[in-house]
Steps between C-alpha positions, in 0.01 A plus 500: 500500500439618153810468285628824355403434145153375588229777488167469673315464173698179443407334815224239453313252716278199440158671491307170511689400802451835670126480433494138657680631805294807530156295504633259758731721725417637831313726589221366288215732384211523739231247442150643481349163577642503842260790573180307425427514875533887492321593171305185423571232252273651236670841504840363489399268198364807322833695561694211384309470188525882438887477547513219240303708254704808552813285467383359170399848366836629580672208342301538180573868462891474533735423209818292517720786641245589762470144608864463553498809704227371722688187545801684613279708745382170643857400568560847644215476725635168648866635535374822668266322746766237596822681474351832607397360828783263565765797450285761668472712177204686661647507849523233782137557619349455141330184367405465139192298425400407137164601424209241361445481131177655555672811657760502225249494214214692667686751705839526328708406804780249497652528845387629837779642726398474858735724725475406863439788739580390858321213658130563362513716203608483132487709184452359137610604165362347169766445246433450126800360309592558131797421257592752247773585247458870565572730792171667635481768748246491809220659313508256221516211736231630719218523273266267703587661833434852347160381400433354846605833669273691270190279591590486870529124520830327508608150437308208644556149589221257558706181608764577754666323778719698757825348596528710806131546613220270560317638186393380181251650264465827287745791510407830362667842410846349453771729348584353178854499343617374169826329486668492173793276403689489169512159330890472522489571871252243586679240276810572723309455822302203380808328370658544854185384663475188287870403549475581879587177695251396777574701816669784325213722474674816591697499182306802388536660844664804344393509145456842344135401408415558860613858490335550157162406648529733813598781272175426310288500802658832617456658160138397490432626852662843405283521187154394654484628845472865384257378238286329756509817729390718193185289436395439853 
């Protein structure tokens, strides 16, 4: 528990250690090379090369501050994928699947939330994560979703493996949600995650971040469902 004199802004964690854990922790990102039998080795190799080029361009354009923010976002992705599923942040029937680097840089999706519907059905949500010092409303966070609604094509995932259904391949027309966390909130959560003893995964079971995320999802639904109806 935070001491009374310690404000969230004073909480720090080892970013280098957080990145190491984020890149090795389960669940791992989907590996496009495992789809060679589905798409063919040449197509997969082309996609891997495109992802590498997009990543390099992205890194070249970012300054020192944005680089740090993206490193925080990488840790956030791992925390959300692991803790969010272990602690049922999206409900007991939800699985959180980390998108491939191709779908991250090409399609702007970090995590796919797969929600089980009975024994033979599922719905999917595309989650894009961001770290910010500022509070943004649903309209500001949902810029890419707004554009997708206007052109009549929602988020796409090329490399997907279901945890519930015997399916792997491409998903289309996924509702996209942008999840924003402030730097100090992530620092608090990451610190708890890094200091969690093995076998104590539910240390974040009731963390306020869970409810902040659900409020953001609700806010974006209320903002964009009417917008979609207006345009279609």
